[in-house]
Amino acid sequence: MTEENDIADSAAEPAGPTHSGFVALIGPTNAGKSTLLNRLVGAKVSIVSHKVQTTRAVIRGIATHRNAQIVFMDTPGIFKPRRRLDRAMVTSAWGGAKDADVIMLLIDSERGLRGDADAILEGLKDVPQRKILALNKIDRVKREDLLALAAAANEKVAFDQTFMVSAENGSGCDDVMDHLATTLPEGPWYYPEDQISDLPMRQLAAEITREKLFLRLHQELPYASHVETENWEERKDGSVRIEQVIYVERDSQKKITLGKNGETIKAISTASRKELSQILEQTVHLFLFVKVRENWGDDPERFREMGLEFPRG
Ligand SMILES: Nc1nc2c(ncn2[C@@H]2O[C@H](COP(=O)(O)OP(=O)(O)OP(=O)(O)O)[C@@H](O)[C@H]2O)c(=O)[nH]1
Ligand SMILES: [Mg+2]
């Protein structure tokens, strides 16, 4: 090995002991967990929408800060489940919490403890891990309201630390990273330095299309749909051909997804293709097919594809 290589190698390895650990981001649906994950990792790893129940399974995003590798686990929002898919999502969120070294509860500070946040605080009481609180969307609320909210939440659960952040504009996020980097246990890194996610590209591509579908379609349709990548073909000219299937439950939903003269599916496809081209840094030819599968919400195979346990009964 040349001397030059020696220097390059030692620059890649952080000096001093390394720290690492898993941090589960849990919270009510729409609190901004996925937005925060992307912000902390510094790349789009998990999809985001203004609608509730966007994230469906645990997604890992890997960040490095100082000597620490922090593996964030984005989880589905916790809410009162109704459908089988809901139940699987909520189970997966609490499962993510169980696997973590630290649990970070994210609360939308505009909504406060109303609704599901209160029930989650109740559930957190029995969880043995170290817990930290992050009040998100502080760009939307007055400081005195934040202090009152922090006090109310800390009365219910003994949080090690409370942070006030805006996942949207990044405010307060460095404090979170500093805290985690210094408090996670000493230990080797779990992933190669440049890895930011453990999601296979085919699945991320399906998620990107699902995000566009969430943003474009209204009411119950997003929740009745599911996207899978069926085919991925790298072309000699450096481009990639991707085929995806959008599953819906009824023929009427298929019609809405296609839109008049195919306008809706075209808009979804264009938006998804543009973002995929950026992420993959290559030309993308995207082909979307809409299929009716009445009972996809009760099909164990679809759950496996999503990385969810199939709840029996
Ligand atoms: N103003 C503001 N909006 C935010 C902030 N963080 C997230 N949002 C918005 O909140 C909405 C929900 O964000 P997500 O990241 O999808 O929320 P989530 O908690 O992952 O939601 P689920 O996956 O459905 O549980 C999106 O419209 C975001 O743009 C923030 O700090 N400030
Ligand atoms: Mg999410």
mmCIF file of C-alpha atoms and ligand atoms in Angstrom:
data_model
loop_
_atom_site.group_PDB
_atom_site.id
_atom_site.type_symbol
_atom_site.label_atom_id
_atom_site.label_comp_id
_atom_site.label_asym_id
_atom_site.label_seq_id
_atom_site.Cartn_x
_atom_site.Cartn_y
_atom_site.Cartn_z
ATOM 1 C CA MET A 1 0.000 0.000 0.000
ATOM 2 C CA THR A 2 1.304 3.441 -0.872
ATOM 3 C CA GLU A 3 1.639 6.191 1.636
ATOM 4 C CA GLU A 4 -1.119 8.108 -0.127
ATOM 5 C CA ASN A 5 -3.509 5.211 0.383
ATOM 6 C CA ASP A 6 -2.632 5.073 4.020
ATOM 7 C CA ILE A 7 -3.707 8.634 4.464
ATOM 8 C CA ALA A 8 -6.940 8.109 2.524
ATOM 9 C CA ASP A 9 -7.779 5.077 4.632
ATOM 10 C CA SER A 10 -7.174 6.763 7.909
ATOM 11 C CA ALA A 11 -9.288 9.719 6.816
ATOM 12 C CA ALA A 12 -12.242 7.399 6.195
ATOM 13 C CA GLU A 13 -12.001 5.824 9.636
ATOM 14 C CA PRO A 14 -13.126 8.162 12.390
ATOM 15 C CA ALA A 15 -10.493 8.856 15.031
ATOM 16 C CA GLY A 16 -11.249 7.539 18.510
ATOM 17 C CA PRO A 17 -13.913 5.064 19.531
ATOM 18 C CA THR A 18 -16.997 4.704 17.327
ATOM 19 C CA HIS A 19 -20.575 4.802 18.553
ATOM 20 C CA SER A 20 -23.616 3.210 16.965
ATOM 21 C CA GLY A 21 -27.198 2.330 17.637
ATOM 22 C CA PHE A 22 -30.794 2.146 16.516
ATOM 23 C CA VAL A 23 -33.217 4.975 17.077
ATOM 24 C CA ALA A 24 -36.919 4.333 16.461
ATOM 25 C CA LEU A 25 -38.999 7.284 15.335
ATOM 26 C CA ILE A 26 -42.500 6.706 16.562
ATOM 27 C CA GLY A 27 -45.539 8.908 16.829
ATOM 28 C CA PRO A 28 -49.024 9.612 15.591
ATOM 29 C CA THR A 29 -49.607 9.451 11.876
ATOM 30 C CA ASN A 30 -48.709 12.667 10.020
ATOM 31 C CA ALA A 31 -46.435 13.960 12.834
ATOM 32 C CA GLY A 32 -43.577 14.292 10.319
ATOM 33 C CA LYS A 33 -41.566 11.147 11.141
ATOM 34 C CA SER A 34 -40.606 10.415 7.555
ATOM 35 C CA THR A 35 -39.777 14.062 6.858
ATOM 36 C CA LEU A 36 -37.497 14.065 9.896
ATOM 37 C CA LEU A 37 -35.870 10.782 8.891
ATOM 38 C CA ASN A 38 -35.039 12.201 5.463
ATOM 39 C CA ARG A 39 -33.744 15.402 7.028
ATOM 40 C CA LEU A 40 -31.465 13.595 9.494
ATOM 41 C CA VAL A 41 -30.168 11.163 6.874
ATOM 42 C CA GLY A 42 -29.789 13.961 4.336
ATOM 43 C CA ALA A 43 -31.535 12.104 1.515
ATOM 44 C CA LYS A 44 -34.977 10.895 0.548
ATOM 45 C CA VAL A 45 -35.280 7.461 2.081
ATOM 46 C CA SER A 46 -38.900 7.423 3.170
ATOM 47 C CA ILE A 47 -41.886 8.870 1.360
ATOM 48 C CA VAL A 48 -43.849 11.835 2.696
ATOM 49 C CA SER A 49 -47.353 13.141 2.130
ATOM 50 C CA HIS A 50 -49.855 15.472 3.734
ATOM 51 C CA LYS A 51 -52.215 12.508 4.135
ATOM 52 C CA VAL A 52 -52.296 10.224 7.155
ATOM 53 C CA GLN A 53 -50.932 6.657 7.136
ATOM 54 C CA THR A 54 -48.337 7.241 4.444
ATOM 55 C CA THR A 55 -45.607 4.972 5.845
ATOM 56 C CA ARG A 56 -46.602 1.320 5.928
ATOM 57 C CA ALA A 57 -43.577 -0.575 7.258
ATOM 58 C CA VAL A 58 -40.365 0.084 9.166
ATOM 59 C CA ILE A 59 -37.789 1.801 6.961
ATOM 60 C CA ARG A 60 -34.200 2.238 8.053
ATOM 61 C CA GLY A 61 -32.264 5.365 7.240
ATOM 62 C CA ILE A 62 -28.600 5.522 8.165
ATOM 63 C CA ALA A 63 -26.843 8.721 9.230
ATOM 64 C CA THR A 64 -23.341 9.408 10.443
ATOM 65 C CA HIS A 65 -22.533 12.224 12.802
ATOM 66 C CA ARG A 66 -19.094 12.722 14.313
ATOM 67 C CA ASN A 67 -17.981 9.242 15.400
ATOM 68 C CA ALA A 68 -21.452 7.777 15.462
ATOM 69 C CA GLN A 69 -23.498 5.815 13.013
ATOM 70 C CA ILE A 70 -27.148 6.330 13.842
ATOM 71 C CA VAL A 71 -29.652 3.958 12.301
ATOM 72 C CA PHE A 72 -33.045 5.642 12.324
ATOM 73 C CA MET A 73 -36.107 3.472 12.001
ATOM 74 C CA ASP A 74 -39.060 5.249 10.481
ATOM 75 C CA THR A 75 -42.253 3.535 11.527
ATOM 76 C CA PRO A 76 -45.897 3.705 10.452
ATOM 77 C CA GLY A 77 -47.920 6.198 12.467
ATOM 78 C CA ILE A 78 -49.705 4.791 15.479
ATOM 79 C CA PHE A 79 -53.474 5.138 15.405
ATOM 80 C CA LYS A 80 -56.591 3.140 16.198
ATOM 81 C CA PRO A 81 -56.497 0.371 13.604
ATOM 82 C CA ARG A 82 -59.567 -0.736 11.674
ATOM 83 C CA ARG A 83 -58.487 -2.773 8.654
ATOM 84 C CA ARG A 84 -56.095 -5.709 8.662
ATOM 85 C CA LEU A 85 -53.435 -3.524 7.032
ATOM 86 C CA ASP A 86 -53.907 -0.936 9.812
ATOM 87 C CA ARG A 87 -53.295 -3.564 12.444
ATOM 88 C CA ALA A 88 -50.159 -4.803 10.708
ATOM 89 C CA MET A 89 -48.851 -1.229 10.446
ATOM 90 C CA VAL A 90 -49.400 -0.429 14.120
ATOM 91 C CA THR A 91 -47.887 -3.750 15.208
ATOM 92 C CA SER A 92 -44.871 -3.020 13.025
ATOM 93 C CA ALA A 93 -44.477 0.448 14.599
ATOM 94 C CA TRP A 94 -44.384 -0.917 18.151
ATOM 95 C CA GLY A 95 -42.137 -3.745 16.936
ATOM 96 C CA GLY A 96 -39.717 -1.133 15.600
ATOM 97 C CA ALA A 97 -39.690 0.490 19.021
ATOM 98 C CA LYS A 98 -38.850 -2.822 20.659
ATOM 99 C CA ASP A 99 -35.778 -3.263 18.464
ATOM 100 C CA ALA A 100 -34.334 0.174 19.217
ATOM 101 C CA ASP A 101 -31.683 1.443 21.622
ATOM 102 C CA VAL A 102 -33.472 4.755 21.880
ATOM 103 C CA ILE A 103 -37.071 5.659 21.187
ATOM 104 C CA MET A 104 -37.757 9.091 19.834
ATOM 105 C CA LEU A 105 -41.374 10.137 20.104
ATOM 106 C CA LEU A 106 -42.336 12.707 17.532
ATOM 107 C CA ILE A 107 -45.333 14.921 18.164
ATOM 108 C CA ASP A 108 -46.862 17.470 15.836
ATOM 109 C CA SER A 109 -46.747 20.491 18.139
ATOM 110 C CA GLU A 110 -49.669 22.092 16.383
ATOM 111 C CA ARG A 111 -51.890 19.121 17.192
ATOM 112 C CA GLY A 112 -50.388 18.608 20.635
ATOM 113 C CA LEU A 113 -51.540 15.642 22.691
ATOM 114 C CA ARG A 114 -54.931 15.449 21.091
ATOM 115 C CA GLY A 115 -55.950 12.152 19.557
ATOM 116 C CA ASP A 116 -53.423 9.358 19.267
ATOM 117 C CA ALA A 117 -50.483 11.125 20.958
ATOM 118 C CA ASP A 118 -52.002 10.656 24.382
ATOM 119 C CA ALA A 119 -52.544 6.918 23.867
ATOM 120 C CA ILE A 120 -48.959 6.524 22.606
ATOM 121 C CA LEU A 121 -47.597 8.232 25.736
ATOM 122 C CA GLU A 122 -49.639 5.755 27.749
ATOM 123 C CA GLY A 123 -48.153 2.842 25.761
ATOM 124 C CA LEU A 124 -44.621 4.194 26.145
ATOM 125 C CA LYS A 125 -44.758 3.977 29.917
ATOM 126 C CA ASP A 126 -44.162 0.224 29.771
ATOM 127 C CA VAL A 127 -41.343 0.407 27.230
ATOM 128 C CA PRO A 128 -37.966 -0.107 28.921
ATOM 129 C CA GLN A 129 -35.669 1.767 26.524
ATOM 130 C CA ARG A 130 -34.351 5.284 26.845
ATOM 131 C CA LYS A 131 -36.862 7.744 25.444
ATOM 132 C CA ILE A 132 -36.485 11.199 23.981
ATOM 133 C CA LEU A 133 -39.173 13.598 22.865
ATOM 134 C CA ALA A 134 -39.160 15.737 19.744
ATOM 135 C CA LEU A 135 -41.802 18.383 19.241
ATOM 136 C CA ASN A 136 -42.015 18.863 15.496
ATOM 137 C CA LYS A 137 -43.410 21.580 13.224
ATOM 138 C CA ILE A 138 -42.219 24.334 15.564
ATOM 139 C CA ASP A 139 -42.320 26.642 12.551
ATOM 140 C CA ARG A 140 -46.078 26.641 13.100
ATOM 141 C CA VAL A 141 -46.501 27.381 16.823
ATOM 142 C CA LYS A 142 -45.682 29.962 19.459
ATOM 143 C CA ARG A 143 -42.857 29.275 21.877
ATOM 144 C CA GLU A 144 -45.009 29.419 25.010
ATOM 145 C CA ASP A 145 -47.306 26.746 23.609
ATOM 146 C CA LEU A 146 -44.259 24.552 22.997
ATOM 147 C CA LEU A 147 -43.105 24.842 26.581
ATOM 148 C CA ALA A 148 -46.564 23.905 27.864
ATOM 149 C CA LEU A 149 -46.687 20.900 25.530
ATOM 150 C CA ALA A 150 -43.211 19.753 26.570
ATOM 151 C CA ALA A 151 -44.216 19.952 30.228
ATOM 152 C CA ALA A 152 -47.477 18.038 29.677
ATOM 153 C CA ALA A 153 -45.746 15.213 27.795
ATOM 154 C CA ASN A 154 -42.927 14.962 30.341
ATOM 155 C CA GLU A 155 -45.454 14.641 33.098
ATOM 156 C CA LYS A 156 -46.676 11.390 31.544
ATOM 157 C CA VAL A 157 -43.389 9.819 30.466
ATOM 158 C CA ALA A 158 -39.881 10.333 31.818
ATOM 159 C CA PHE A 159 -38.080 11.552 28.714
ATOM 160 C CA ASP A 160 -34.302 11.883 28.908
ATOM 161 C CA GLN A 161 -34.398 14.984 26.805
ATOM 162 C CA THR A 162 -36.856 17.140 24.893
ATOM 163 C CA PHE A 163 -36.055 18.685 21.516
ATOM 164 C CA MET A 164 -37.925 21.250 19.504
ATOM 165 C CA VAL A 165 -37.484 20.777 15.802
ATOM 166 C CA SER A 166 -38.761 21.581 12.400
ATOM 167 C CA ALA A 167 -38.188 18.638 10.092
ATOM 168 C CA GLU A 168 -39.245 20.920 7.278
ATOM 169 C CA ASN A 169 -36.604 23.638 7.718
ATOM 170 C CA GLY A 170 -34.037 21.729 9.774
ATOM 171 C CA SER A 171 -34.214 23.896 12.846
ATOM 172 C CA GLY A 172 -33.147 22.037 16.021
ATOM 173 C CA CYS A 173 -32.036 18.951 14.081
ATOM 174 C CA ASP A 174 -28.322 19.397 14.838
ATOM 175 C CA ASP A 175 -29.082 19.272 18.561
ATOM 176 C CA VAL A 176 -30.795 15.911 18.084
ATOM 177 C CA MET A 177 -27.818 14.548 16.165
ATOM 178 C CA ASP A 178 -25.303 15.865 18.727
ATOM 179 C CA HIS A 179 -27.249 14.277 21.546
ATOM 180 C CA LEU A 180 -27.592 10.898 19.852
ATOM 181 C CA ALA A 181 -23.987 10.819 18.646
ATOM 182 C CA THR A 182 -22.676 11.300 22.156
ATOM 183 C CA THR A 183 -25.158 9.098 24.032
ATOM 184 C CA LEU A 184 -25.406 6.007 21.813
ATOM 185 C CA PRO A 185 -23.279 3.127 23.087
ATOM 186 C CA GLU A 186 -19.706 2.615 21.938
ATOM 187 C CA GLY A 187 -19.500 -0.037 19.263
ATOM 188 C CA PRO A 188 -18.705 -0.770 15.627
ATOM 189 C CA TRP A 189 -20.807 0.655 12.819
ATOM 190 C CA TYR A 190 -23.500 -1.635 11.464
ATOM 191 C CA TYR A 191 -23.415 -0.515 7.834
ATOM 192 C CA PRO A 192 -20.781 0.606 5.339
ATOM 193 C CA GLU A 193 -20.094 4.308 5.684
ATOM 194 C CA ASP A 194 -21.831 5.375 2.470
ATOM 195 C CA GLN A 195 -25.018 3.336 2.895
ATOM 196 C CA ILE A 196 -28.077 5.463 3.668
ATOM 197 C CA SER A 197 -30.883 2.906 3.582
ATOM 198 C CA ASP A 198 -31.532 -0.805 3.676
ATOM 199 C CA LEU A 199 -34.465 -0.587 1.313
ATOM 200 C CA PRO A 200 -33.823 -2.366 -2.008
ATOM 201 C CA MET A 201 -33.999 0.014 -4.976
ATOM 202 C CA ARG A 202 -37.002 -1.814 -6.453
ATOM 203 C CA GLN A 203 -38.938 -1.187 -3.290
ATOM 204 C CA LEU A 204 -37.895 2.444 -2.970
ATOM 205 C CA ALA A 205 -39.000 2.930 -6.579
ATOM 206 C CA ALA A 206 -42.415 1.456 -5.727
ATOM 207 C CA GLU A 207 -42.626 3.750 -2.712
ATOM 208 C CA ILE A 208 -41.850 6.823 -4.816
ATOM 209 C CA THR A 209 -44.739 5.955 -7.128
ATOM 210 C CA ARG A 210 -46.994 5.350 -4.135
ATOM 211 C CA GLU A 211 -46.081 8.814 -2.842
ATOM 212 C CA LYS A 212 -47.151 10.416 -6.119
ATOM 213 C CA LEU A 213 -50.370 8.428 -5.932
ATOM 214 C CA PHE A 214 -51.010 9.691 -2.386
ATOM 215 C CA LEU A 215 -50.352 13.258 -3.479
ATOM 216 C CA ARG A 216 -52.586 12.986 -6.531
ATOM 217 C CA LEU A 217 -55.548 10.848 -5.510
ATOM 218 C CA HIS A 218 -58.157 11.793 -3.001
ATOM 219 C CA GLN A 219 -60.116 10.362 -0.112
ATOM 220 C CA GLU A 220 -60.050 6.615 0.321
ATOM 221 C CA LEU A 221 -58.183 5.769 -2.872
ATOM 222 C CA PRO A 222 -54.613 6.031 -1.575
ATOM 223 C CA TYR A 223 -55.444 3.644 1.246
ATOM 224 C CA ALA A 224 -57.018 1.177 -1.147
ATOM 225 C CA SER A 225 -53.919 1.025 -3.309
ATOM 226 C CA HIS A 226 -50.550 -0.615 -3.232
ATOM 227 C CA VAL A 227 -47.575 -0.479 -5.621
ATOM 228 C CA GLU A 228 -45.094 -3.197 -6.563
ATOM 229 C CA THR A 229 -42.129 -3.124 -8.924
ATOM 230 C CA GLU A 230 -42.516 -6.090 -11.256
ATOM 231 C CA ASN A 231 -39.656 -5.638 -13.639
ATOM 232 C CA TRP A 232 -36.340 -3.781 -13.679
ATOM 233 C CA GLU A 233 -34.198 -3.856 -16.752
ATOM 234 C CA GLU A 234 -30.896 -2.025 -17.106
ATOM 235 C CA ARG A 235 -30.467 -1.062 -20.761
ATOM 236 C CA LYS A 236 -27.244 -0.995 -22.753
ATOM 237 C CA ASP A 237 -27.686 2.743 -23.398
ATOM 238 C CA GLY A 238 -27.435 3.406 -19.641
ATOM 239 C CA SER A 239 -31.160 3.889 -19.118
ATOM 240 C CA VAL A 240 -33.428 1.682 -17.029
ATOM 241 C CA ARG A 241 -36.867 0.297 -17.835
ATOM 242 C CA ILE A 242 -39.071 -0.102 -14.774
ATOM 243 C CA GLU A 243 -42.490 -1.740 -14.762
ATOM 244 C CA GLN A 244 -44.766 -1.300 -11.782
ATOM 245 C CA VAL A 245 -48.237 -2.477 -10.881
ATOM 246 C CA ILE A 246 -50.679 -0.376 -8.898
ATOM 247 C CA TYR A 247 -53.143 -2.644 -7.123
ATOM 248 C CA VAL A 248 -56.577 -1.281 -6.279
ATOM 249 C CA GLU A 249 -59.587 -3.029 -4.807
ATOM 250 C CA ARG A 250 -62.369 -2.178 -7.246
ATOM 251 C CA ASP A 251 -62.984 -1.415 -10.875
ATOM 252 C CA SER A 252 -64.323 2.032 -9.984
ATOM 253 C CA GLN A 253 -60.982 2.762 -8.265
ATOM 254 C CA LYS A 254 -59.110 1.667 -11.353
ATOM 255 C CA LYS A 255 -61.097 4.161 -13.407
ATOM 256 C CA ILE A 256 -60.256 6.997 -11.014
ATOM 257 C CA THR A 257 -56.594 6.003 -10.939
ATOM 258 C CA LEU A 258 -56.421 6.088 -14.723
ATOM 259 C CA GLY A 259 -58.418 9.317 -14.953
ATOM 260 C CA LYS A 260 -60.112 10.809 -17.969
ATOM 261 C CA ASN A 261 -58.122 9.812 -21.073
ATOM 262 C CA GLY A 262 -55.490 8.370 -18.759
ATOM 263 C CA GLU A 263 -54.577 11.827 -17.485
ATOM 264 C CA THR A 264 -54.238 10.884 -13.825
ATOM 265 C CA ILE A 265 -51.997 7.875 -14.302
ATOM 266 C CA LYS A 266 -49.935 9.911 -16.741
ATOM 267 C CA ALA A 267 -49.381 12.667 -14.184
ATOM 268 C CA ILE A 268 -48.456 10.115 -11.498
ATOM 269 C CA SER A 269 -46.083 8.388 -13.882
ATOM 270 C CA THR A 270 -44.388 11.617 -14.961
ATOM 271 C CA ALA A 271 -43.872 12.798 -11.383
ATOM 272 C CA SER A 272 -42.501 9.426 -10.303
ATOM 273 C CA ARG A 273 -40.239 9.062 -13.346
ATOM 274 C CA LYS A 274 -38.740 12.515 -12.774
ATOM 275 C CA GLU A 275 -37.872 11.770 -9.182
ATOM 276 C CA LEU A 276 -36.565 8.283 -9.966
ATOM 277 C CA SER A 277 -34.294 9.711 -12.672
ATOM 278 C CA GLN A 278 -32.864 12.110 -10.114
ATOM 279 C CA ILE A 279 -32.320 9.429 -7.493
ATOM 280 C CA LEU A 280 -30.852 6.873 -9.902
ATOM 281 C CA GLU A 281 -28.970 9.472 -11.938
ATOM 282 C CA GLN A 282 -29.999 7.769 -15.149
ATOM 283 C CA THR A 283 -32.796 7.976 -17.691
ATOM 284 C CA VAL A 284 -35.863 6.095 -16.487
ATOM 285 C CA HIS A 285 -38.577 4.592 -18.658
ATOM 286 C CA LEU A 286 -41.453 3.958 -16.302
ATOM 287 C CA PHE A 287 -44.468 1.822 -17.160
ATOM 288 C CA LEU A 288 -47.402 1.747 -14.753
ATOM 289 C CA PHE A 289 -50.187 -0.807 -14.882
ATOM 290 C CA VAL A 290 -53.330 -0.666 -12.784
ATOM 291 C CA LYS A 291 -54.775 -3.981 -11.662
ATOM 292 C CA VAL A 292 -57.898 -4.707 -9.686
ATOM 293 C CA ARG A 293 -57.289 -7.196 -6.932
ATOM 294 C CA GLU A 294 -60.294 -7.135 -4.676
ATOM 295 C CA ASN A 295 -58.688 -8.645 -1.655
ATOM 296 C CA TRP A 296 -55.138 -7.399 -1.784
ATOM 297 C CA GLY A 297 -55.696 -6.017 1.728
ATOM 298 C CA ASP A 298 -56.220 -9.606 2.897
ATOM 299 C CA ASP A 299 -53.469 -11.241 0.857
ATOM 300 C CA PRO A 300 -50.442 -12.401 2.894
ATOM 301 C CA GLU A 301 -48.188 -12.117 -0.175
ATOM 302 C CA ARG A 302 -48.828 -8.358 -0.460
ATOM 303 C CA PHE A 303 -47.968 -7.925 3.212
ATOM 304 C CA ARG A 304 -44.701 -9.804 2.731
ATOM 305 C CA GLU A 305 -43.845 -7.509 -0.192
ATOM 306 C CA MET A 306 -44.403 -4.538 2.098
ATOM 307 C CA GLY A 307 -42.257 -6.006 4.859
ATOM 308 C CA LEU A 308 -45.189 -6.488 7.212
ATOM 309 C CA GLU A 309 -46.302 -9.429 9.325
ATOM 310 C CA PHE A 310 -49.669 -10.739 8.219
ATOM 311 C CA PRO A 311 -52.060 -10.518 11.181
ATOM 312 C CA ARG A 312 -54.127 -13.684 11.391
ATOM 313 C CA GLY A 313 -57.774 -13.572 12.327
HETATM 314 N N1 LIG B 1 -44.858 22.994 8.676
HETATM 315 C C1 LIG B 1 -44.239 21.810 8.813
HETATM 316 N N2 LIG B 1 -44.722 20.728 8.164
HETATM 317 C C2 LIG B 1 -44.076 19.547 8.341
HETATM 318 C C3 LIG B 1 -42.926 19.427 9.176
HETATM 319 N N3 LIG B 1 -42.520 18.132 9.159
HETATM 320 C C4 LIG B 1 -43.388 17.483 8.349
HETATM 321 N N4 LIG B 1 -44.322 18.325 7.849
HETATM 322 C C5 LIG B 1 -45.441 17.972 6.931
HETATM 323 O O1 LIG B 1 -46.301 17.069 7.605
HETATM 324 C C6 LIG B 1 -46.904 16.154 6.683
HETATM 325 C C7 LIG B 1 -46.681 14.719 7.156
HETATM 326 O O2 LIG B 1 -45.308 14.399 7.054
HETATM 327 P P1 LIG B 1 -44.784 12.894 7.044
HETATM 328 O O3 LIG B 1 -43.323 12.959 7.184
HETATM 329 O O4 LIG B 1 -45.357 12.122 5.905
HETATM 330 O O5 LIG B 1 -45.450 12.365 8.408
HETATM 331 P P2 LIG B 1 -45.356 10.897 9.059
HETATM 332 O O6 LIG B 1 -45.324 11.088 10.526
HETATM 333 O O7 LIG B 1 -44.249 10.132 8.455
HETATM 334 O O8 LIG B 1 -46.768 10.295 8.622
HETATM 335 P P3 LIG B 1 -47.214 8.723 8.488
HETATM 336 O O9 LIG B 1 -46.192 8.012 7.676
HETATM 337 O O10 LIG B 1 -48.531 8.820 7.795
HETATM 338 O O11 LIG B 1 -47.339 8.195 9.871
HETATM 339 C C8 LIG B 1 -46.255 16.444 5.341
HETATM 340 O O12 LIG B 1 -47.152 17.265 4.587
HETATM 341 C C9 LIG B 1 -44.992 17.200 5.703
HETATM 342 O O13 LIG B 1 -44.558 18.075 4.685
HETATM 343 C C10 LIG B 1 -42.435 20.606 9.843
HETATM 344 O O14 LIG B 1 -41.445 20.618 10.575
HETATM 345 N N5 LIG B 1 -43.149 21.763 9.614
HETATM 346 MG MG MG B 2 -44.256 8.376 7.430
#
